[in-house]
Coordinates of C-alpha atoms and ligand atoms in Angstrom, one line a residue:
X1 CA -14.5 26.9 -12.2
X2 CA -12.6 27.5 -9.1
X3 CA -10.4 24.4 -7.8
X4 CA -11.3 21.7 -6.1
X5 CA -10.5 22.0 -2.2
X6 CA -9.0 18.5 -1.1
X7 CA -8.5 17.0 2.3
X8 CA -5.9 14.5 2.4
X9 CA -6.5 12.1 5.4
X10 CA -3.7 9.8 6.9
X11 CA -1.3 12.4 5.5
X12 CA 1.3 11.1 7.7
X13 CA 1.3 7.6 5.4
X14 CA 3.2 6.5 3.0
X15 CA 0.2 7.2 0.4
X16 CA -0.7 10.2 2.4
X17 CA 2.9 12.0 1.3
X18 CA 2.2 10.9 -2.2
X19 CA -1.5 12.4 -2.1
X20 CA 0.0 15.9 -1.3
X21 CA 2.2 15.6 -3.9
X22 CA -0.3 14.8 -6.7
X23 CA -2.6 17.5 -5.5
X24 CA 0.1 20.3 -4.9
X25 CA 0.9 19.4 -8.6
X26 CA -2.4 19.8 -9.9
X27 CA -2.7 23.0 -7.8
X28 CA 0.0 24.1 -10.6
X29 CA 3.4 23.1 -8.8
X30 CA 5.5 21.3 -11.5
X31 CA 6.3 17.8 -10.0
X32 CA 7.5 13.9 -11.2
X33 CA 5.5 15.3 -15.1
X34 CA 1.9 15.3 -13.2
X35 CA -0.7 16.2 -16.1
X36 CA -2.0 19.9 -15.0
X37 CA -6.2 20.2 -14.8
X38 CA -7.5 23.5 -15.8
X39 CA -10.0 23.5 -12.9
X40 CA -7.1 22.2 -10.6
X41 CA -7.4 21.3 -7.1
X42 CA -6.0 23.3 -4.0
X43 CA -4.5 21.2 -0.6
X44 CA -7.9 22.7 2.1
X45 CA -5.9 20.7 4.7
X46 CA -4.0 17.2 5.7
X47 CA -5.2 15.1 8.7
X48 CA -4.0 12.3 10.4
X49 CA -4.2 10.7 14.2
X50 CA -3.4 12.1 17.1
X51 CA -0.1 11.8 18.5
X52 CA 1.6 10.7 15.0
X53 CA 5.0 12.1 14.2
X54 CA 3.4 14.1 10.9
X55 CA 1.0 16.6 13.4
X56 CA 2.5 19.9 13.6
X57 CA 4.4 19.6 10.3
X58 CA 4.3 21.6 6.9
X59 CA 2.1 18.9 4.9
X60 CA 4.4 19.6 1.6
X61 CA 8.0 19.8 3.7
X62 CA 6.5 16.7 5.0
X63 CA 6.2 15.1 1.4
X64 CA 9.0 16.2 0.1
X65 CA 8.3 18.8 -1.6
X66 CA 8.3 22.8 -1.4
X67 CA 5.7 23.9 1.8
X68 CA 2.4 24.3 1.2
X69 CA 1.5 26.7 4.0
X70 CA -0.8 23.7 5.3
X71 CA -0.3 22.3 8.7
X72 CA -0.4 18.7 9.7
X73 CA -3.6 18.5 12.4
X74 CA -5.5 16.1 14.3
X75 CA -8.5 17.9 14.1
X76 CA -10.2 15.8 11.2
X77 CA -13.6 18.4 11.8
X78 CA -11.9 21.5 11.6
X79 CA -10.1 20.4 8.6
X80 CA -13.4 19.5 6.6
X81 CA -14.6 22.9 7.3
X82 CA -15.1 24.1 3.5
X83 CA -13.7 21.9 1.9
X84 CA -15.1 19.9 -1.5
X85 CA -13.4 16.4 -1.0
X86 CA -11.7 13.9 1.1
X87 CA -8.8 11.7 -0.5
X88 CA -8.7 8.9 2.4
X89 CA -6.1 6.3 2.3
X90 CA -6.2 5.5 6.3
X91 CA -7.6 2.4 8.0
X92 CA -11.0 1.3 7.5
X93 CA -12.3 2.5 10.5
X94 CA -11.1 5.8 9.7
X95 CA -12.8 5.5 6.4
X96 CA -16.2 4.7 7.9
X97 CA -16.1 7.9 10.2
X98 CA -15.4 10.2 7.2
X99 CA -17.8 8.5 5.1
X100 CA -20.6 9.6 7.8
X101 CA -19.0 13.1 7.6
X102 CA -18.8 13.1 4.2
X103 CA -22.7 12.6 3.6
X104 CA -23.7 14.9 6.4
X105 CA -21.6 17.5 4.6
X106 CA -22.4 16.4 1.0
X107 CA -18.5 15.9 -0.3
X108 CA -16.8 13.9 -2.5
X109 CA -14.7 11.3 -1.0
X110 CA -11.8 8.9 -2.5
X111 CA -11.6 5.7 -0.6
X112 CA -8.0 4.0 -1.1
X113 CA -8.1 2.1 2.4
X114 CA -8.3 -1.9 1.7
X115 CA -9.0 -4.5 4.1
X116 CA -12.2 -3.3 4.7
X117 CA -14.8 -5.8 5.7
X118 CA -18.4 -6.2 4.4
X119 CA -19.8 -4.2 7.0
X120 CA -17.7 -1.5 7.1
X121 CA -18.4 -1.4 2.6
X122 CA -22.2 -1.4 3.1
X123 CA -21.6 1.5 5.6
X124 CA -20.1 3.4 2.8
X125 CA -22.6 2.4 0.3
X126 CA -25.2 4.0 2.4
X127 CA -23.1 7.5 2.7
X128 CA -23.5 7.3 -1.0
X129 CA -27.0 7.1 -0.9
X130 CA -26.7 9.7 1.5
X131 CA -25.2 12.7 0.1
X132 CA -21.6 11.4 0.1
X133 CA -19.9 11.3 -3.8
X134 CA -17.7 8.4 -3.7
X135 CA -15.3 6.4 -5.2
X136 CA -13.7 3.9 -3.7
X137 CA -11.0 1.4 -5.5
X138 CA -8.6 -1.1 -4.1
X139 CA -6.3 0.1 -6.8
X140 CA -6.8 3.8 -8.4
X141 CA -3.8 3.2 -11.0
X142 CA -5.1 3.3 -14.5
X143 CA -3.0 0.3 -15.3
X144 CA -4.6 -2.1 -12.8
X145 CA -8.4 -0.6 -14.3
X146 CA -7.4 -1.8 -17.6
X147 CA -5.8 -4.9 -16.4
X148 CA -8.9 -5.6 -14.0
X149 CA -10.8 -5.3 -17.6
X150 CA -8.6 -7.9 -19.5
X151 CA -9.2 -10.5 -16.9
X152 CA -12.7 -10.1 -16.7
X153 CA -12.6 -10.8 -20.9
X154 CA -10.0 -13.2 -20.2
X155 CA -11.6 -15.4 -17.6
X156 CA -15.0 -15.6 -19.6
X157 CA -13.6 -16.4 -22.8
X158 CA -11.8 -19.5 -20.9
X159 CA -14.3 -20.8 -18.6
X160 CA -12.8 -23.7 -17.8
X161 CA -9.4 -22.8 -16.8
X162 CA -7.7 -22.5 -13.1
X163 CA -7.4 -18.6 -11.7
X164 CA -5.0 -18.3 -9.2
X165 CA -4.0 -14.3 -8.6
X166 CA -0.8 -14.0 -6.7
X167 CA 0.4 -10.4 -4.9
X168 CA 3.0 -9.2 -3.4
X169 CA 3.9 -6.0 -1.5
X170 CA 6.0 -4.2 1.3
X171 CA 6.7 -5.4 4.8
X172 CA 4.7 -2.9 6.0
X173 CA 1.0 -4.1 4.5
X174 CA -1.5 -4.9 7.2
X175 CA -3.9 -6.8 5.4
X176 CA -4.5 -9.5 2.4
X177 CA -4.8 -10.5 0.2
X178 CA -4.3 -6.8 -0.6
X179 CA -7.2 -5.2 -1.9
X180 CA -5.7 -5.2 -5.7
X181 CA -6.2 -8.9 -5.5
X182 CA -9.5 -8.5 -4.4
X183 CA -10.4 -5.9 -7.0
X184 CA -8.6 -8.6 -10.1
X185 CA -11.0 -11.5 -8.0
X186 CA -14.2 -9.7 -8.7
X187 CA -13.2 -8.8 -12.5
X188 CA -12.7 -12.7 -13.0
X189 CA -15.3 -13.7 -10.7
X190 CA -17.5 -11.2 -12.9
X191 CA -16.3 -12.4 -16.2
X192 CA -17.5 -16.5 -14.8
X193 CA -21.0 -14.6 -13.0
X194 CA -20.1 -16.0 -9.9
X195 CA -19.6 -14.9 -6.9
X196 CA -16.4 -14.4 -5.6
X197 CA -17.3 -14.5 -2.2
X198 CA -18.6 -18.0 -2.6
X199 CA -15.9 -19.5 -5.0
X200 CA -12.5 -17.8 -3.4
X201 CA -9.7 -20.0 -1.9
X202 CA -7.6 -17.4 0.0
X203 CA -5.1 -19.8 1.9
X204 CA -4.0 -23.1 1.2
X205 CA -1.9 -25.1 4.1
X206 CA -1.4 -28.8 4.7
X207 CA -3.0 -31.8 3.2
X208 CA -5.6 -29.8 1.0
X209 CA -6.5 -32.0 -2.2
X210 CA -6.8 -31.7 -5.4
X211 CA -7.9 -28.0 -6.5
X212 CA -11.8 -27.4 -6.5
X213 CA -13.4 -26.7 -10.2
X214 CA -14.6 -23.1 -10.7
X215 CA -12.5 -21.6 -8.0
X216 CA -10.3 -18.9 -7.6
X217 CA -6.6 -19.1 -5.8
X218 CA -5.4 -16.7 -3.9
X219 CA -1.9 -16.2 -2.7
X220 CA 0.3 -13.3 -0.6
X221 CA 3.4 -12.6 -0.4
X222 CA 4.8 -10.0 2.1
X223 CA 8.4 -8.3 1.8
X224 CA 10.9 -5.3 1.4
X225 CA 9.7 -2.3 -0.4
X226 CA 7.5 -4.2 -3.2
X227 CA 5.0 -0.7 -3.7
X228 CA 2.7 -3.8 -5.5
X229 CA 2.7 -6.5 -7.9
X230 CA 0.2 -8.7 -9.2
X231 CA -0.5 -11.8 -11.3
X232 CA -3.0 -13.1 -12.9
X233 CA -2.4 -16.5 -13.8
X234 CA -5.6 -18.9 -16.3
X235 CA -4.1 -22.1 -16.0
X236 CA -5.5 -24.9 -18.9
X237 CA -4.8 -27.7 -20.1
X238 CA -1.0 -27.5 -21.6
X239 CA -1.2 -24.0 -21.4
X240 CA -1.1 -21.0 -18.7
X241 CA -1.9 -17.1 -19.6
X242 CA -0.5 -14.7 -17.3
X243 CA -1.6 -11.2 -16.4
X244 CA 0.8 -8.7 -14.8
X245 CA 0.7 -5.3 -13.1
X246 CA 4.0 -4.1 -11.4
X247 CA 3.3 -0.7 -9.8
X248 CA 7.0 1.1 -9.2
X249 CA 5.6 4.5 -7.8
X250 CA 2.7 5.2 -5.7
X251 CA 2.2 8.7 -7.6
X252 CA 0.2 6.0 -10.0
X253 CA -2.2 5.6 -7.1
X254 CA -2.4 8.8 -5.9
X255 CA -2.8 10.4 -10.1
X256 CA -5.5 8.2 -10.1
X257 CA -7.5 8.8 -6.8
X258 CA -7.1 12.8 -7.6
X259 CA -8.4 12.2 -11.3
X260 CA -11.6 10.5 -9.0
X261 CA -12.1 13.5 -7.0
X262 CA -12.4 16.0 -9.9
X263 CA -14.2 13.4 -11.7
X264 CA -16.7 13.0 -8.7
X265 CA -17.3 16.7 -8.1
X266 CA -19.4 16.8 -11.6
X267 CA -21.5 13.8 -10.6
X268 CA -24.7 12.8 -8.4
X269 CA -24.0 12.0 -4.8
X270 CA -23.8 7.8 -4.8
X271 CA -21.1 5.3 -4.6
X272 CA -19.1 4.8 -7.8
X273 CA -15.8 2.8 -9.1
X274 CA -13.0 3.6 -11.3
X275 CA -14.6 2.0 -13.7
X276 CA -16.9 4.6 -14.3
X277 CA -14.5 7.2 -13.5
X278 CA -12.6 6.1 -17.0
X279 CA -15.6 5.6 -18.6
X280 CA -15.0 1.9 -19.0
X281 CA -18.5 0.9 -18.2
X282 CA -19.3 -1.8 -21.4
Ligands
NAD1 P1 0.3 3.9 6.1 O1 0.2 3.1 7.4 O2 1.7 4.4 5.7 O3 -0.6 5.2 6.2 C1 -1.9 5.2 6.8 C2 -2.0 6.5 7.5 O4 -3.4 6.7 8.0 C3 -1.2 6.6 8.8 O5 -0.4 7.8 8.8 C4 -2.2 6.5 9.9 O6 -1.8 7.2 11.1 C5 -3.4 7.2 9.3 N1 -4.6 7.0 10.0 C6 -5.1 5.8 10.5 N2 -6.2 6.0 11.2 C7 -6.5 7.3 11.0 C8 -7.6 8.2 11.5 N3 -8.6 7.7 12.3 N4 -7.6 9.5 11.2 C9 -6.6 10.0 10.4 N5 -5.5 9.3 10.0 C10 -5.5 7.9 10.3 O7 -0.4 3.1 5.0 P2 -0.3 3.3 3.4 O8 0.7 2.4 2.8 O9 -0.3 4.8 3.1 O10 -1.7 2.7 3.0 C11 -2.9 3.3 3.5 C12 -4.1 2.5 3.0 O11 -4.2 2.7 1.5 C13 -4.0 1.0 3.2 O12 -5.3 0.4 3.4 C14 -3.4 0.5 1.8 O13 -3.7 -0.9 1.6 C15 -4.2 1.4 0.9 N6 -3.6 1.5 -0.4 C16 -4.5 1.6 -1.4 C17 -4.1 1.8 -2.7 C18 -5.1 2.0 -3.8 O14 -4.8 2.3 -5.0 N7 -6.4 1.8 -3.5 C19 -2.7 2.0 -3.0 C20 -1.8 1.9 -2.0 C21 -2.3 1.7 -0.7

Protein backbone atom coordinates (compact mmCIF):
# COMPACT_ATOMS: atom_id res chain seq x y z
CA UNK A 1 0.00 0.00 0.00
CA UNK A 2 1.81 3.12 -0.87
CA UNK A 3 1.55 5.98 1.84
CA UNK A 4 -0.93 8.22 2.37
CA UNK A 5 -0.24 11.76 0.75
CA UNK A 6 -1.29 14.48 3.41
CA UNK A 7 -1.91 18.17 3.15
CA UNK A 8 -1.44 20.00 6.25
CA UNK A 9 -3.55 23.25 6.17
CA UNK A 10 -2.83 26.29 8.53
CA UNK A 11 0.69 24.85 8.67
CA UNK A 12 1.91 28.15 9.93
CA UNK A 13 -0.28 27.41 13.51
CA UNK A 14 0.53 26.25 16.36
CA UNK A 15 -1.31 22.74 15.55
CA UNK A 16 -0.10 23.18 12.03
CA UNK A 17 3.78 22.72 13.25
CA UNK A 18 2.66 19.73 15.33
CA UNK A 19 0.73 18.14 12.28
CA UNK A 20 4.08 18.05 10.19
CA UNK A 21 5.64 16.57 12.88
CA UNK A 22 3.26 13.59 13.44
CA UNK A 23 3.13 12.97 9.73
CA UNK A 24 6.98 13.43 9.00
CA UNK A 25 7.11 10.66 11.84
CA UNK A 26 4.91 8.36 10.41
CA UNK A 27 6.60 8.98 6.91
CA UNK A 28 9.45 7.03 9.06
CA UNK A 29 11.43 9.96 10.68
CA UNK A 30 12.06 8.94 14.38
CA UNK A 31 10.36 11.76 16.48
CA UNK A 32 8.91 12.47 20.43
CA UNK A 33 8.29 7.91 20.21
CA UNK A 34 5.49 8.42 17.37
CA UNK A 35 4.08 4.77 16.73
CA UNK A 36 5.31 3.99 12.95
CA UNK A 37 2.32 2.72 10.34
CA UNK A 38 3.42 0.28 7.86
CA UNK A 39 1.33 2.01 5.13
CA UNK A 40 2.75 5.42 6.45
CA UNK A 41 1.88 8.69 5.23
CA UNK A 42 4.12 11.19 3.15
CA UNK A 43 3.89 15.36 3.77
CA UNK A 44 2.14 16.17 -0.33
CA UNK A 45 2.37 19.76 0.90
CA UNK A 46 1.60 22.45 3.86
CA UNK A 47 -0.68 25.48 3.19
CA UNK A 48 -1.54 28.41 4.93
CA UNK A 49 -2.77 32.23 4.16
CA UNK A 50 -1.41 34.57 2.23
CA UNK A 51 0.96 36.89 3.61
CA UNK A 52 1.72 34.78 6.89
CA UNK A 53 5.21 34.69 8.19
CA UNK A 54 5.36 30.50 7.50
CA UNK A 55 4.93 31.01 3.30
CA UNK A 56 8.18 30.48 1.74
CA UNK A 57 9.56 28.35 4.52
CA UNK A 58 10.82 24.66 4.77
CA UNK A 59 7.49 23.10 6.36
CA UNK A 60 9.77 20.68 8.68
CA UNK A 61 12.62 23.63 9.53
CA UNK A 62 9.54 25.42 10.19
CA UNK A 63 8.33 22.71 12.94
CA UNK A 64 11.24 22.01 14.26
CA UNK A 65 12.30 19.42 12.91
CA UNK A 66 14.84 18.13 10.04
CA UNK A 67 13.48 19.72 6.38
CA UNK A 68 11.21 17.99 4.56
CA UNK A 69 11.94 19.35 1.09
CA UNK A 70 8.21 20.81 1.21
CA UNK A 71 7.66 24.46 0.94
CA UNK A 72 5.27 26.60 2.84
CA UNK A 73 2.59 28.04 -0.04
CA UNK A 74 -0.43 29.93 -0.30
CA UNK A 75 -1.62 28.15 -3.17
CA UNK A 76 -4.16 25.87 -1.25
CA UNK A 77 -5.17 24.35 -5.11
CA UNK A 78 -1.94 23.61 -6.26
CA UNK A 79 -1.15 22.01 -3.04
CA UNK A 80 -4.28 19.52 -3.30
CA UNK A 81 -3.02 18.51 -6.67
CA UNK A 82 -2.62 14.57 -5.94
CA UNK A 83 -2.91 14.40 -2.89
CA UNK A 84 -5.11 11.71 -0.66
CA UNK A 85 -6.05 13.94 2.46
CA UNK A 86 -6.27 17.21 4.12
CA UNK A 87 -5.40 17.51 8.01
CA UNK A 88 -7.20 21.10 8.59
CA UNK A 89 -6.76 22.72 11.83
CA UNK A 90 -7.45 26.49 10.40
CA UNK A 91 -10.54 28.63 10.93
CA UNK A 92 -13.87 27.56 10.06
CA UNK A 93 -14.17 29.29 7.13
CA UNK A 94 -11.11 27.80 5.94
CA UNK A 95 -12.52 24.47 6.78
CA UNK A 96 -15.75 25.01 4.77
CA UNK A 97 -13.67 25.99 1.48
CA UNK A 98 -11.68 22.71 1.74
CA UNK A 99 -14.56 20.74 2.61
CA UNK A 100 -16.06 21.84 -0.99
CA UNK A 101 -12.70 20.88 -2.43
CA UNK A 102 -12.41 17.94 -0.71
CA UNK A 103 -15.75 16.36 -2.13
CA UNK A 104 -15.12 17.70 -5.68
CA UNK A 105 -11.79 15.81 -5.41
CA UNK A 106 -13.07 12.83 -3.40
CA UNK A 107 -10.30 13.05 -0.33
CA UNK A 108 -10.19 12.43 3.05
CA UNK A 109 -10.28 15.35 5.29
CA UNK A 110 -9.45 15.79 9.20
CA UNK A 111 -11.35 18.71 10.64
CA UNK A 112 -9.62 19.98 14.04
CA UNK A 113 -10.95 23.69 13.62
CA UNK A 114 -13.65 24.50 16.56
CA UNK A 115 -15.88 27.26 16.76
CA UNK A 116 -17.62 26.36 13.90
CA UNK A 117 -21.20 27.31 13.77
CA UNK A 118 -24.28 25.18 12.72
CA UNK A 119 -24.14 26.29 9.36
CA UNK A 120 -20.80 26.06 8.60
CA UNK A 121 -21.23 21.89 10.28
CA UNK A 122 -24.21 21.12 7.98
CA UNK A 123 -21.95 22.42 5.14
CA UNK A 124 -19.50 19.79 6.01
CA UNK A 125 -21.98 17.19 6.49
CA UNK A 126 -23.04 17.66 2.96
CA UNK A 127 -19.27 17.28 1.54
CA UNK A 128 -19.63 14.01 3.24
CA UNK A 129 -22.46 13.00 1.42
CA UNK A 130 -20.60 14.33 -1.34
CA UNK A 131 -17.52 12.42 -1.97
CA UNK A 132 -15.57 14.07 0.96
CA UNK A 133 -14.22 11.23 3.81
CA UNK A 134 -14.27 13.03 6.94
CA UNK A 135 -13.62 13.18 10.34
CA UNK A 136 -14.09 15.97 12.21
CA UNK A 137 -13.52 16.09 16.25
CA UNK A 138 -13.26 18.95 18.63
CA UNK A 139 -10.58 16.96 20.31
CA UNK A 140 -8.66 14.06 18.28
CA UNK A 141 -6.64 12.87 21.60
CA UNK A 142 -7.52 9.42 22.50
CA UNK A 143 -7.70 10.38 26.05
CA UNK A 144 -10.57 12.98 25.68
CA UNK A 145 -12.50 9.90 23.25
CA UNK A 146 -12.40 7.76 26.21
CA UNK A 147 -13.17 10.45 28.69
CA UNK A 148 -16.05 11.80 26.36
CA UNK A 149 -17.27 7.94 26.78
CA UNK A 150 -17.15 7.95 30.67
CA UNK A 151 -19.31 10.89 30.90
CA UNK A 152 -21.82 9.85 28.61
CA UNK A 153 -22.00 6.46 31.16
CA UNK A 154 -21.57 8.76 33.87
CA UNK A 155 -24.30 11.34 33.30
CA UNK A 156 -26.98 8.56 32.52
CA UNK A 157 -26.32 6.44 35.35
CA UNK A 158 -26.94 9.86 37.61
CA UNK A 159 -29.68 11.55 36.03
CA UNK A 160 -30.36 13.70 38.46
CA UNK A 161 -27.19 15.34 39.24
CA UNK A 162 -25.83 19.02 38.17
CA UNK A 163 -23.14 18.94 35.00
CA UNK A 164 -21.10 21.81 34.86
CA UNK A 165 -17.86 21.30 32.41
CA UNK A 166 -15.21 23.79 33.05
CA UNK A 167 -12.09 24.44 30.33
CA UNK A 168 -9.31 26.20 30.23
CA UNK A 169 -6.71 26.97 27.55
CA UNK A 170 -3.95 29.43 26.12
CA UNK A 171 -4.21 33.19 25.67
CA UNK A 172 -4.28 32.69 22.25
CA UNK A 173 -7.83 30.70 21.81
CA UNK A 174 -10.39 32.47 19.69
CA UNK A 175 -13.34 30.82 20.58
CA UNK A 176 -15.51 28.97 23.50
CA UNK A 177 -16.32 27.37 25.14
CA UNK A 178 -13.59 25.50 23.23
CA UNK A 179 -14.80 22.78 21.15
CA UNK A 180 -13.51 19.91 23.77
CA UNK A 181 -16.27 21.27 25.99
CA UNK A 182 -18.60 21.11 23.34
CA UNK A 183 -17.60 17.57 22.32
CA UNK A 184 -17.75 16.40 26.67
CA UNK A 185 -21.54 18.55 26.39
CA UNK A 186 -22.84 16.30 23.68
CA UNK A 187 -21.46 12.97 25.44
CA UNK A 188 -23.45 14.07 28.61
CA UNK A 189 -26.27 15.57 26.82
CA UNK A 190 -26.31 12.04 24.91
CA UNK A 191 -26.09 9.94 28.03
CA UNK A 192 -29.56 12.31 29.47
CA UNK A 193 -31.14 12.06 25.42
CA UNK A 194 -31.43 15.55 25.38
CA UNK A 195 -30.39 17.97 23.44
CA UNK A 196 -27.62 20.02 24.30
CA UNK A 197 -28.52 22.73 22.19
CA UNK A 198 -31.63 23.21 24.13
CA UNK A 199 -30.41 22.48 27.76
CA UNK A 200 -26.76 24.34 27.67
CA UNK A 201 -26.08 27.38 30.00
CA UNK A 202 -22.83 28.80 28.47
CA UNK A 203 -22.46 32.05 30.53
CA UNK A 204 -23.59 32.98 33.75
CA UNK A 205 -23.30 36.95 34.88
CA UNK A 206 -25.28 38.98 37.43
CA UNK A 207 -28.38 38.14 39.36
CA UNK A 208 -29.05 34.71 37.56
CA UNK A 209 -31.10 32.39 40.18
CA UNK A 210 -31.05 29.42 41.31
CA UNK A 211 -29.53 26.74 38.67
CA UNK A 212 -32.20 25.28 36.15
CA UNK A 213 -32.98 21.33 36.56
CA UNK A 214 -31.54 19.15 33.70
CA UNK A 215 -29.03 21.66 32.50
CA UNK A 216 -25.63 21.76 31.64
CA UNK A 217 -23.02 24.62 32.91
CA UNK A 218 -20.61 25.76 31.05
CA UNK A 219 -17.58 27.72 31.99
CA UNK A 220 -14.07 29.25 30.26
CA UNK A 221 -11.25 30.21 31.32
CA UNK A 222 -8.55 31.86 29.15
CA UNK A 223 -4.73 32.16 29.97
CA UNK A 224 -0.83 31.49 29.47
CA UNK A 225 0.12 28.44 27.60
CA UNK A 226 -2.68 26.02 29.08
CA UNK A 227 -2.39 23.48 25.58
CA UNK A 228 -6.08 22.32 27.31
CA UNK A 229 -7.79 21.15 30.36
CA UNK A 230 -11.10 20.07 31.07
CA UNK A 231 -13.48 19.05 33.88
CA UNK A 232 -16.26 17.30 34.15
CA UNK A 233 -17.85 17.93 37.29
CA UNK A 234 -21.87 15.61 38.34
CA UNK A 235 -22.64 17.48 41.27
CA UNK A 236 -25.43 15.56 43.81
CA UNK A 237 -26.63 15.70 46.68
CA UNK A 238 -23.58 15.55 49.32
CA UNK A 239 -21.51 14.35 46.65
CA UNK A 240 -19.57 15.67 43.45
CA UNK A 241 -17.70 13.27 40.73
CA UNK A 242 -15.21 14.85 38.69
CA UNK A 243 -13.86 14.01 35.23
CA UNK A 244 -10.48 15.33 34.06
CA UNK A 245 -8.43 15.53 30.90
CA UNK A 246 -5.19 17.59 31.03
CA UNK A 247 -3.60 17.64 27.57
CA UNK A 248 0.33 18.66 28.05
CA UNK A 249 1.38 18.29 24.27
CA UNK A 250 -0.51 18.88 21.22
CA UNK A 251 1.39 15.80 19.45
CA UNK A 252 -1.80 14.06 21.37
CA UNK A 253 -3.99 16.00 18.88
CA UNK A 254 -2.09 15.79 16.03
CA UNK A 255 -1.41 11.42 16.73
CA UNK A 256 -4.86 11.41 16.76
CA UNK A 257 -6.06 13.45 13.66
CA UNK A 258 -3.19 11.37 11.55
CA UNK A 259 -4.50 7.98 13.03
CA UNK A 260 -8.16 9.55 11.33
CA UNK A 261 -6.72 10.12 8.05
CA UNK A 262 -5.26 6.61 7.55
CA UNK A 263 -8.24 5.32 9.24
CA UNK A 264 -10.55 7.31 6.69
CA UNK A 265 -8.69 6.35 3.52
CA UNK A 266 -10.24 2.61 3.97
CA UNK A 267 -13.70 3.81 4.45
CA UNK A 268 -16.88 5.14 2.38
CA UNK A 269 -16.93 8.78 1.61
CA UNK A 270 -19.37 10.34 4.56
CA UNK A 271 -18.90 12.35 7.65
CA UNK A 272 -17.61 10.28 10.65
CA UNK A 273 -16.23 10.92 14.35
CA UNK A 274 -13.49 9.55 16.46
CA UNK A 275 -15.70 7.55 17.81
CA UNK A 276 -15.81 5.41 15.05
CA UNK A 277 -12.39 5.95 14.21
CA UNK A 278 -11.53 3.80 17.69
CA UNK A 279 -14.15 1.62 17.12
CA UNK A 280 -15.96 2.79 20.19
CA UNK A 281 -19.33 2.82 18.63
CA UNK A 282 -21.63 0.68 21.52
P1 LIG B 1 -3.36 28.99 15.13
O1 LIG B 1 -4.01 30.34 15.07
O2 LIG B 1 -2.01 28.86 15.75
O3 LIG B 1 -3.29 28.34 13.66
C1 LIG B 1 -4.31 28.43 12.71
C2 LIG B 1 -3.61 28.55 11.36
O4 LIG B 1 -4.60 28.45 10.33
C3 LIG B 1 -2.90 29.91 11.19
O5 LIG B 1 -1.57 29.72 10.77
C4 LIG B 1 -3.76 30.60 10.15
O6 LIG B 1 -3.02 31.51 9.34
C5 LIG B 1 -4.26 29.40 9.35
N1 LIG B 1 -5.41 29.72 8.50
C6 LIG B 1 -6.50 30.47 8.80
N2 LIG B 1 -7.28 30.59 7.71
C7 LIG B 1 -6.67 29.92 6.71
C8 LIG B 1 -6.97 29.70 5.35
N3 LIG B 1 -8.06 30.24 4.79
N4 LIG B 1 -6.13 28.93 4.60
C9 LIG B 1 -5.02 28.40 5.15
N5 LIG B 1 -4.64 28.61 6.44
C10 LIG B 1 -5.48 29.35 7.21
O7 LIG B 1 -4.43 28.07 15.91
P2 LIG B 1 -4.18 26.62 16.52
O8 LIG B 1 -3.94 26.72 17.98
O9 LIG B 1 -3.23 25.85 15.66
O10 LIG B 1 -5.65 26.00 16.33
C11 LIG B 1 -6.25 25.88 15.07
C12 LIG B 1 -7.66 25.33 15.23
O11 LIG B 1 -7.57 24.00 15.74
C13 LIG B 1 -8.51 26.12 16.24
O12 LIG B 1 -9.85 26.10 15.78
C14 LIG B 1 -8.37 25.29 17.52
O13 LIG B 1 -9.42 25.47 18.43
C15 LIG B 1 -8.36 23.91 16.93
N6 LIG B 1 -7.79 22.85 17.77
C16 LIG B 1 -8.41 21.66 17.70
C17 LIG B 1 -7.92 20.58 18.39
C18 LIG B 1 -8.60 19.25 18.23
O14 LIG B 1 -8.10 18.22 18.73
N7 LIG B 1 -9.73 19.20 17.51
C19 LIG B 1 -6.77 20.71 19.19
C20 LIG B 1 -6.13 21.95 19.23
C21 LIG B 1 -6.65 23.02 18.51
Amino acid sequence: MAALKVVVAGAGGRMGAANIRAVAALGGLALHGAVANAAGMTLHAAVDRPGTAAIGQDAGLYAGIAALGVKITDDMDAALVGADAIIDFTAPGASVALAHKAAALGLVHIIGTTGCSEADDAAIAEAGRQGARVVKSGNFSMGMVVLANLVRKAAAALADYDIEILEMHHNKKVDAPSGSALLLGEAAAAGRKIALKTHSVRVRDGHTGPREAGTIGFATLRGGTVVGDHSVILAGPSERIELNHRAEDRTIFANGAARAALWAAGQAPGLYSMNEVLGLTD
